[in-house]
Coordinates of C-alpha atoms and ligand atoms in Angstrom, one line a residue:
X186 CA -118.3 53.4 155.7
X187 CA -121.9 54.1 154.5
X188 CA -123.4 55.1 157.9
X189 CA -125.8 57.9 156.7
X190 CA -128.8 57.8 154.4
X191 CA -129.5 60.0 151.3
X192 CA -133.0 60.4 149.8
X193 CA -133.1 62.0 146.3
X194 CA -136.1 62.9 144.2
X195 CA -135.5 63.8 140.6
X196 CA -137.7 65.9 138.3
X197 CA -137.3 67.0 134.7
X198 CA -135.1 65.6 132.0
X199 CA -132.3 63.1 131.6
X200 CA -129.8 65.8 132.5
X201 CA -131.1 65.8 136.0
X202 CA -131.4 62.0 136.1
X203 CA -127.7 61.9 135.2
X204 CA -126.8 64.5 137.7
X205 CA -128.7 62.6 140.4
X206 CA -126.6 59.5 139.6
X207 CA -123.5 61.6 140.0
X208 CA -124.7 63.0 143.3
X209 CA -125.3 59.5 144.7
X210 CA -121.8 58.4 143.7
X211 CA -120.2 61.6 145.0
X212 CA -122.0 61.4 148.4
X213 CA -121.2 57.7 148.8
X214 CA -117.6 59.0 149.4
X215 CA -119.0 61.0 152.3
X216 CA -120.7 57.9 153.8
X217 CA -124.2 58.4 152.4
X218 CA -126.1 55.4 151.1
X219 CA -129.3 55.9 149.0
X220 CA -132.7 55.2 150.6
X221 CA -136.3 55.3 149.4
X222 CA -137.6 56.5 152.7
X223 CA -137.4 60.3 153.2
X224 CA -138.3 60.1 156.9
X225 CA -135.3 57.9 157.6
X226 CA -132.9 60.0 155.6
X227 CA -130.0 62.1 157.0
X228 CA -130.1 64.2 153.8
X229 CA -132.9 65.0 151.4
X230 CA -132.2 66.4 148.0
X231 CA -134.7 67.5 145.4
X232 CA -133.2 67.7 141.9
X233 CA -135.6 70.1 140.3
X234 CA -136.9 71.2 136.9
X235 CA -138.3 74.6 135.9
X236 CA -139.2 74.0 132.3
X237 CA -142.9 74.5 133.0
X238 CA -144.6 76.3 135.8
X239 CA -146.4 73.3 137.1
X240 CA -143.1 71.5 137.7
X241 CA -141.9 74.3 139.8
X242 CA -145.0 74.5 142.0
X243 CA -144.7 70.7 142.5
X244 CA -141.2 71.3 144.0
X245 CA -142.6 73.9 146.5
X246 CA -145.4 71.6 147.5
X247 CA -143.0 68.7 147.9
X248 CA -140.6 70.8 150.0
X249 CA -143.5 71.8 152.2
X250 CA -144.3 68.1 152.8
X251 CA -140.7 67.2 153.5
X252 CA -140.6 69.8 156.2
X253 CA -142.8 67.5 158.2
X254 CA -140.0 64.9 158.3
X255 CA -137.5 67.6 159.4
X256 CA -139.7 68.6 162.3
X257 CA -139.6 65.0 163.6
X258 CA -136.6 66.1 165.7
X259 CA -134.1 64.4 163.5
X260 CA -131.1 66.3 162.3
X261 CA -131.6 66.3 158.6
X262 CA -130.0 68.2 155.7
X263 CA -132.4 69.5 153.1
X264 CA -131.0 70.5 149.7
X265 CA -132.4 71.7 146.4
X266 CA -130.5 71.2 143.2
X267 CA -131.2 71.4 139.5
X268 CA -132.9 74.1 137.5
X269 CA -135.2 75.7 140.1
X270 CA -132.1 76.0 142.3
X271 CA -130.2 77.7 139.5
X272 CA -133.1 80.0 138.8
X273 CA -134.0 81.0 142.3
X274 CA -130.5 80.8 144.0
X275 CA -130.2 82.4 147.5
X276 CA -133.8 83.5 147.3
X277 CA -134.8 79.9 148.1
X278 CA -132.7 80.0 151.3
X279 CA -134.4 83.3 152.2
X280 CA -137.9 82.0 151.5
X281 CA -137.5 78.6 153.1
X282 CA -135.8 78.8 156.6
X283 CA -135.6 75.0 156.9
X284 CA -133.6 74.7 153.7
X285 CA -129.8 74.1 154.1
X286 CA -128.3 73.9 150.6
X287 CA -129.0 75.3 147.1
X288 CA -126.8 73.8 144.4
X289 CA -126.9 75.2 140.9
X290 CA -126.5 73.2 137.7
X291 CA -122.8 74.0 137.2
X292 CA -121.8 73.5 140.8
X293 CA -122.1 69.8 141.5
X294 CA -118.3 69.6 142.1
X295 CA -118.9 71.8 145.2
X296 CA -121.5 69.4 146.7
X297 CA -119.2 67.3 149.0
X298 CA -117.8 70.5 150.6
X299 CA -121.3 72.0 150.9
X300 CA -122.6 68.8 152.6
X301 CA -119.7 68.7 155.1
X302 CA -120.5 72.3 155.9
X303 CA -124.2 71.6 156.3
X304 CA -123.4 68.7 158.7
X305 CA -121.9 71.5 160.9
X306 CA -125.0 73.6 160.4
X307 CA -123.9 75.9 157.6
X308 CA -126.4 77.1 155.0
X309 CA -125.1 77.8 151.6
X310 CA -126.1 78.6 148.0
X311 CA -123.8 78.1 145.0
X312 CA -125.2 79.0 141.5
X313 CA -122.3 80.5 139.6
X314 CA -122.1 79.4 136.0
X315 CA -118.8 78.0 134.8
X316 CA -118.0 79.8 131.5
X317 CA -114.5 78.5 131.1
X318 CA -114.9 76.3 128.0
X319 CA -114.5 72.6 128.6
X320 CA -114.2 72.7 132.3
X321 CA -114.0 69.1 133.3
X322 CA -115.9 69.7 136.5
X323 CA -119.1 69.8 134.5
X324 CA -118.7 66.3 133.3
X325 CA -117.4 64.2 136.2
X326 CA -117.7 60.5 135.3
X327 CA -120.3 58.4 136.9
X328 CA -119.2 55.4 139.1
X329 CA -122.6 53.8 139.2
X330 CA -123.2 50.1 138.9
X331 CA -122.8 48.6 135.4
X332 CA -126.0 48.4 133.4
X333 CA -126.4 47.6 129.7
X334 CA -127.5 50.9 128.4
X335 CA -126.0 54.2 129.7
X336 CA -126.3 57.9 129.0
X337 CA -123.0 59.7 128.2
X338 CA -123.2 63.5 128.4
X339 CA -121.5 65.1 125.4
X340 CA -122.6 68.7 125.9
X341 CA -124.3 70.9 128.4
X342 CA -126.4 74.0 128.1
X343 CA -128.1 75.7 125.2
X344 CA -127.5 78.8 123.0
X345 CA -130.8 78.7 121.1
X346 CA -133.0 80.8 123.4
X347 CA -136.2 79.6 121.9
X348 CA -138.6 82.3 123.0
X349 CA -140.6 80.1 125.4
X350 CA -137.7 78.2 127.0
X351 CA -136.0 78.6 130.4
X352 CA -133.3 76.0 129.7
X353 CA -130.6 78.5 128.4
X354 CA -131.1 80.5 131.6
X355 CA -130.8 77.6 134.0
X356 CA -128.2 75.4 132.2
X357 CA -126.1 78.2 130.8
X358 CA -124.3 78.4 127.5
X359 CA -123.4 75.4 125.3
X360 CA -120.3 73.7 126.5
X361 CA -119.0 70.6 124.6
X362 CA -117.1 68.0 126.5
X363 CA -113.7 67.0 125.2
X364 CA -114.1 64.1 122.7
X365 CA -111.1 62.4 124.2
X366 CA -113.0 62.3 127.6
X367 CA -116.2 61.1 125.9
X368 CA -114.4 58.3 124.1
X369 CA -112.5 57.3 127.3
X370 CA -115.8 57.0 129.2
X371 CA -117.5 55.0 126.4
X372 CA -114.5 52.6 126.2
X373 CA -114.7 52.2 130.0
X374 CA -118.4 51.6 129.9
X375 CA -118.0 49.0 127.1
X376 CA -115.4 47.3 129.2
X377 CA -117.9 47.1 132.1
X378 CA -120.4 45.4 129.8
X379 CA -122.5 48.3 128.6
X380 CA -123.8 47.6 125.1
X381 CA -125.8 50.7 124.2
X382 CA -124.8 54.4 124.8
X383 CA -127.2 57.3 124.5
X384 CA -125.2 60.5 123.8
X385 CA -126.9 63.2 125.8
X386 CA -127.1 67.0 125.5
X387 CA -129.7 69.8 125.2
X388 CA -128.7 70.2 121.6
X389 CA -126.3 67.4 120.6
X390 CA -126.2 68.4 116.9
X391 CA -124.2 71.5 117.6
X392 CA -121.6 69.5 119.6
X393 CA -118.1 70.7 119.0
X394 CA -119.1 73.6 116.7
X395 CA -117.6 76.2 119.0
X396 CA -114.2 74.5 119.1
X397 CA -111.6 74.2 116.4
X398 CA -110.1 71.0 117.7
X399 CA -113.1 68.9 118.4
X400 CA -114.9 66.7 115.9
X401 CA -118.4 67.5 114.6
X402 CA -121.2 65.5 116.1
X403 CA -121.3 63.2 113.1
X404 CA -117.6 62.5 113.5
X405 CA -118.1 61.9 117.2
X406 CA -120.7 59.3 116.4
X407 CA -118.4 57.5 114.0
X408 CA -115.6 57.5 116.7
X409 CA -118.0 56.1 119.3
X410 CA -119.2 53.4 116.8
X411 CA -115.5 52.3 116.5
X412 CA -115.5 51.3 120.2
X413 CA -115.6 47.5 120.5
X414 CA -118.4 46.2 122.6
X415 CA -120.7 49.1 122.0
X416 CA -123.4 47.7 119.7
X417 CA -126.0 50.4 119.6
X418 CA -125.9 54.2 119.7
X419 CA -128.7 56.7 120.3
X420 CA -128.6 60.4 121.0
X421 CA -130.9 63.0 122.4
X422 CA -132.0 65.8 121.9
X423 CA -131.6 67.0 118.3
X424 CA -132.5 70.5 117.2
X425 CA -133.9 70.3 113.7
X426 CA -132.1 73.4 112.4
X427 CA -128.7 71.8 113.3
X428 CA -129.5 68.4 111.7
X429 CA -126.7 68.5 109.1
X430 CA -126.4 66.4 105.9
X431 CA -123.3 65.0 107.4
X432 CA -125.3 63.7 110.4
X433 CA -128.1 62.5 108.2
X434 CA -125.5 60.5 106.2
X435 CA -124.5 58.6 109.4
X436 CA -127.9 56.9 109.4
X437 CA -126.9 55.3 106.1
X438 CA -123.4 54.1 106.9
X439 CA -123.2 53.6 110.7
X440 CA -125.1 50.4 111.3
X441 CA -124.8 50.8 115.1
X442 CA -126.8 54.0 115.0
X443 CA -130.4 53.4 116.2
X444 CA -133.1 54.1 113.7
X445 CA -135.1 56.1 116.3
X446 CA -134.7 59.8 116.6
X447 CA -136.2 62.4 118.9
X448 CA -136.7 65.5 116.7
X449 CA -138.9 68.0 118.5
X450 CA -141.0 70.2 116.0
X451 CA -142.9 72.2 118.7
X452 CA -145.4 73.3 116.1
X453 CA -146.4 72.7 112.5
X454 CA -147.2 76.3 111.7
X455 CA -144.6 78.6 110.2
X456 CA -145.9 81.7 112.0
X457 CA -145.8 80.0 115.4
X458 CA -142.3 78.5 114.6
X459 CA -141.2 82.0 113.8
X460 CA -142.6 83.5 117.0
X461 CA -140.9 80.6 118.9
X462 CA -137.6 81.5 117.3
X463 CA -136.9 78.0 116.3
X464 CA -134.9 78.8 113.2
X465 CA -136.7 76.4 110.7
X466 CA -139.9 76.2 108.8
X467 CA -142.4 73.5 108.5
X468 CA -141.0 72.6 105.1
X469 CA -137.4 72.5 106.1
X470 CA -138.3 70.3 109.1
X471 CA -140.2 67.9 106.9
X472 CA -137.3 68.0 104.4
X473 CA -135.0 66.6 107.1
X474 CA -137.5 63.9 108.0
X475 CA -137.8 62.9 104.4
X476 CA -134.1 62.9 103.8
X477 CA -133.6 60.6 106.9
X478 CA -136.4 58.3 105.7
X479 CA -134.8 58.2 102.2
X480 CA -131.6 56.9 103.8
X481 CA -133.3 54.7 106.3
X482 CA -136.8 53.8 105.3
X483 CA -137.6 52.2 108.7
X484 CA -136.6 55.3 110.7
X485 CA -139.0 56.2 113.5
X486 CA -139.4 59.6 115.1
X487 CA -140.5 60.9 118.4
X488 CA -141.2 64.5 119.0
X489 CA -142.3 67.4 121.3
X490 CA -145.2 69.7 120.6
X491 CA -146.2 72.8 122.5
X492 CA -150.0 73.6 122.3
X493 CA -151.4 77.0 122.8
X494 CA -148.3 79.2 122.2
X495 CA -149.4 82.9 122.3
X496 CA -151.1 83.7 119.1
X497 CA -151.7 80.1 118.0
X498 CA -154.8 80.4 115.9
X499 CA -157.1 77.4 115.1
X500 CA -155.5 77.3 111.6
X501 CA -152.0 77.2 113.2
X502 CA -153.2 74.3 115.3
X503 CA -154.6 72.4 112.3
X504 CA -151.1 72.8 110.8
X505 CA -149.6 71.0 113.8
X506 CA -152.1 68.2 113.4
X507 CA -151.3 67.8 109.7
X508 CA -147.5 67.8 110.5
X509 CA -148.1 64.9 112.9
X510 CA -150.0 63.1 110.1
X511 CA -147.1 63.7 107.8
X512 CA -144.3 62.7 110.1
X513 CA -146.2 60.0 111.9
X514 CA -144.3 60.1 115.2
X515 CA -144.3 56.8 117.0
X516 CA -144.6 58.7 120.3
X517 CA -145.1 62.4 121.0
X518 CA -144.6 64.5 124.2
X519 CA -147.1 67.3 124.2
X520 CA -147.2 70.2 126.5
X521 CA -149.5 73.1 127.1
X522 CA -147.6 76.4 126.8
X523 CA -146.4 77.7 130.1
X524 CA -145.0 81.2 130.3
X525 CA -141.5 81.3 132.0
X526 CA -140.1 84.3 133.7
X527 CA -137.4 86.2 131.8
X528 CA -138.1 84.5 128.5
X529 CA -139.1 86.5 125.4
X530 CA -142.5 84.8 125.0
X531 CA -143.4 85.8 128.6
X532 CA -144.1 89.3 127.3
X533 CA -146.5 88.1 124.7
X534 CA -150.2 88.1 125.5
X535 CA -151.1 84.6 126.6
X536 CA -154.8 85.1 126.1
X537 CA -156.1 81.8 124.7
X538 CA -158.6 80.4 127.3
X539 CA -157.4 77.5 129.3
X540 CA -160.4 75.4 128.2
X541 CA -159.4 76.0 124.5
X542 CA -155.8 74.9 125.2
X543 CA -156.9 71.8 126.9
X544 CA -159.4 71.0 124.1
X545 CA -156.5 71.3 121.6
X546 CA -154.3 69.1 123.7
X547 CA -157.0 66.5 123.9
X548 CA -157.4 66.4 120.1
X549 CA -153.7 66.2 119.6
X550 CA -153.3 63.3 122.1
X551 CA -156.3 61.5 120.5
X552 CA -154.6 61.8 117.1
X553 CA -151.3 60.6 118.5
X554 CA -152.8 57.6 120.2
X555 CA -154.3 56.6 116.9
X556 CA -151.0 57.0 115.0
X557 CA -149.0 55.2 117.7
X558 CA -151.5 52.3 117.5
X559 CA -151.3 52.2 113.7
X560 CA -147.5 52.2 113.6
X561 CA -147.3 49.6 116.4
X562 CA -149.5 47.2 114.5
X563 CA -147.3 47.4 111.4
X564 CA -144.6 45.7 113.5
X565 CA -146.7 42.6 114.1
X566 CA -145.1 39.7 112.2
X567 CA -141.7 41.5 111.8
X568 CA -138.5 40.5 113.5
X569 CA -136.5 43.0 115.7
X570 CA -133.1 42.9 117.2
X571 CA -133.7 43.4 120.9
X572 CA -131.1 44.2 123.6
X573 CA -132.4 42.2 126.5
X574 CA -132.1 44.4 129.6
X575 CA -134.0 42.6 132.4
X576 CA -136.9 40.6 133.6
X577 CA -140.2 41.2 131.8
X578 CA -143.6 42.2 133.3
X579 CA -144.8 38.6 133.7
X580 CA -143.0 35.7 135.3
X581 CA -140.9 33.8 132.7
X582 CA -140.6 36.9 130.5
X583 CA -137.6 39.1 129.7
X584 CA -137.7 42.6 128.4
X585 CA -135.6 44.9 126.3
X586 CA -135.7 47.5 123.6
X587 CA -135.6 47.1 119.8
X588 CA -133.9 49.4 117.5
X589 CA -136.9 51.7 117.3
X590 CA -136.8 52.3 121.0
X591 CA -140.0 50.4 121.9
X592 CA -140.1 48.0 124.9
X593 CA -140.4 44.4 123.8
X594 CA -141.5 41.7 126.2
X595 CA -141.1 38.0 125.4
X596 CA -140.8 34.6 127.0
X597 CA -137.3 33.7 127.8
X598 CA -135.0 33.2 130.8
X599 CA -132.6 35.6 132.4
X600 CA -129.6 34.1 130.8
X601 CA -130.5 36.2 127.7
X602 CA -130.0 39.4 129.7
X603 CA -127.2 41.4 128.1
X604 CA -127.6 39.8 124.6
X605 CA -129.0 41.1 121.4
X606 CA -131.5 38.6 120.2
X607 CA -134.0 38.4 117.3
X608 CA -137.6 38.6 118.4
X609 CA -140.7 38.2 116.3
X610 CA -143.4 40.6 117.2
X611 CA -146.8 39.0 117.9
X612 CA -148.9 41.7 119.6
X613 CA -148.9 45.5 120.0
X614 CA -149.9 47.3 123.2
X615 CA -150.1 51.1 123.6
X616 CA -146.7 51.3 125.3
X617 CA -145.0 48.1 124.4
X618 CA -144.8 45.1 122.1
X619 CA -145.1 41.4 122.8
X620 CA -143.0 39.0 120.9
X621 CA -141.4 35.5 120.8
X622 CA -137.7 34.5 120.5
Ligands
SAH97 N1 -133.4 70.8 124.4 C1 -134.5 70.1 124.0 C2 -135.6 70.0 125.1 C3 -135.8 71.1 126.0 S1 -137.2 71.1 127.1 C4 -135.1 70.6 122.7 O1 -134.8 71.7 122.3 O2 -135.8 69.9 122.1 C5 -138.2 69.8 126.6 C6 -139.5 70.2 126.0 O3 -140.3 71.0 126.9 C7 -139.3 71.1 124.8 O4 -139.0 70.4 123.6 C8 -140.7 71.8 124.7 O5 -141.6 71.0 123.9 C9 -141.2 71.8 126.2 N2 -141.1 73.1 126.7 C10 -140.0 73.9 126.9 N3 -140.4 75.1 127.4 C11 -141.8 75.1 127.5 C12 -142.8 76.0 128.0 N4 -142.4 77.2 128.4 N5 -144.1 75.6 128.0 C13 -144.4 74.4 127.5 N6 -143.5 73.5 127.1 C14 -142.2 73.8 127.1
SF4_98 FE1 -135.0 75.2 125.1 FE2 -134.8 75.6 122.5 FE3 -132.6 75.2 123.8 FE4 -134.3 73.2 123.4 S1 -133.2 74.3 121.8 S2 -133.3 73.7 125.3 S3 -136.3 74.2 123.5 S4 -133.9 76.9 124.1
F3S99 FE1 -136.1 70.7 133.3 FE2 -133.7 71.7 133.6 FE3 -134.0 69.6 132.2 S1 -135.5 72.9 133.3 S2 -136.1 69.9 131.3 S3 -134.4 69.7 134.3 S4 -132.6 71.2 131.8

């Protein structure tokens, strides 16, 4: 019986979004139903991100606010999960006397036990990494309601230790999930009506490389493509240095593979890339982009860029802008560099004035808005295969995504939901396209 209420707030990347879904389904077994109202909740959980300093501060502020609810006299469990939990561990319990549970990124399987304990007033922190390769506990399947497009985790963690990045410290070493389990989950999802899967990991291209008996990522994609019912495959995130020719070839001969790829460059300058420890140069990055476009001319890229990395000169920054002009990303996620404790870059002098960093970010975003607009306009008049996922923004409209990952709204009734249909694009907006069936 669902007689208690659970309120979850999720920060950060898709890993956390996925984990939150798992948490909801695990705690349903303990009688918790999700609610959007923190003051009514019997348990509040923040699933946190620590990739940039700002995100972490946000969590502390949010917890301070949530304390108000706890003081209302109601017995309420307050829990912190995700990457800040992993980073801070027991320290959080010490700092925040009203906090009950701290649950690390490898410890979700302990949550039911921890919550039962907390219901009896026990405070507990669990942040031990699982190093045993292919522990199934890291990848419990999600029971959530069937939707048309689902994320399927294929690997966890990261071994790259880019000099600025906290992720390897809070998500642990790369662990690939067994391909048999991945395929089992994909088949089950297809059976439930899912039409698109997005293979998820911090660095999906190095899937399986640590194990002799698992396929490469390219082979895994081919196996997923063989699953009946699955009509489109995407993946995220790719590290450019691990983008193999074998994987590039998939874009030529696996029609189910989406023509949109997230391929973070971080910078267009060789000296900055070197200081970041990214393991590729501007030229080798562009070489992969060109190879992919040679195989699939309509390929579109999205990316991540960090602005104001320590030592980034005006000339380095110009190199980043020119890389953007060359790749012509359809969308770009740009971040001001934020030093993270324990990372190698944290020891570098971060002496660029904040105003200069913001001015660079503004220029970069202006350029990106122009490129996005220009690319979007080239789609006007073309026809796209759209997976209709739900009602559109306006009455009488439905909405879905085309192969290039952009949202497309068009007039149509809800009987189209779940189908791939051809839509002619008539108008381009900054974040979506308008079309007609
Ligand atoms: N595994 C993925 C993404 C990791 S985090 C990858 O390697 O691409 C998502 C993005 O956050 C990164 O691509 C990077 O652009 C940004 N990021 C990570 N650490 C950062 C930091 N210390 N300061 C600013 N941005 C950062
Ligand atoms: Fe962070 Fe680099 Fe790993 Fe991405 S590849 S998660 S940026 S260390
Ligand atoms: Fe943030 Fe953790 Fe993801 S630090 S970006 S939630 S892996």
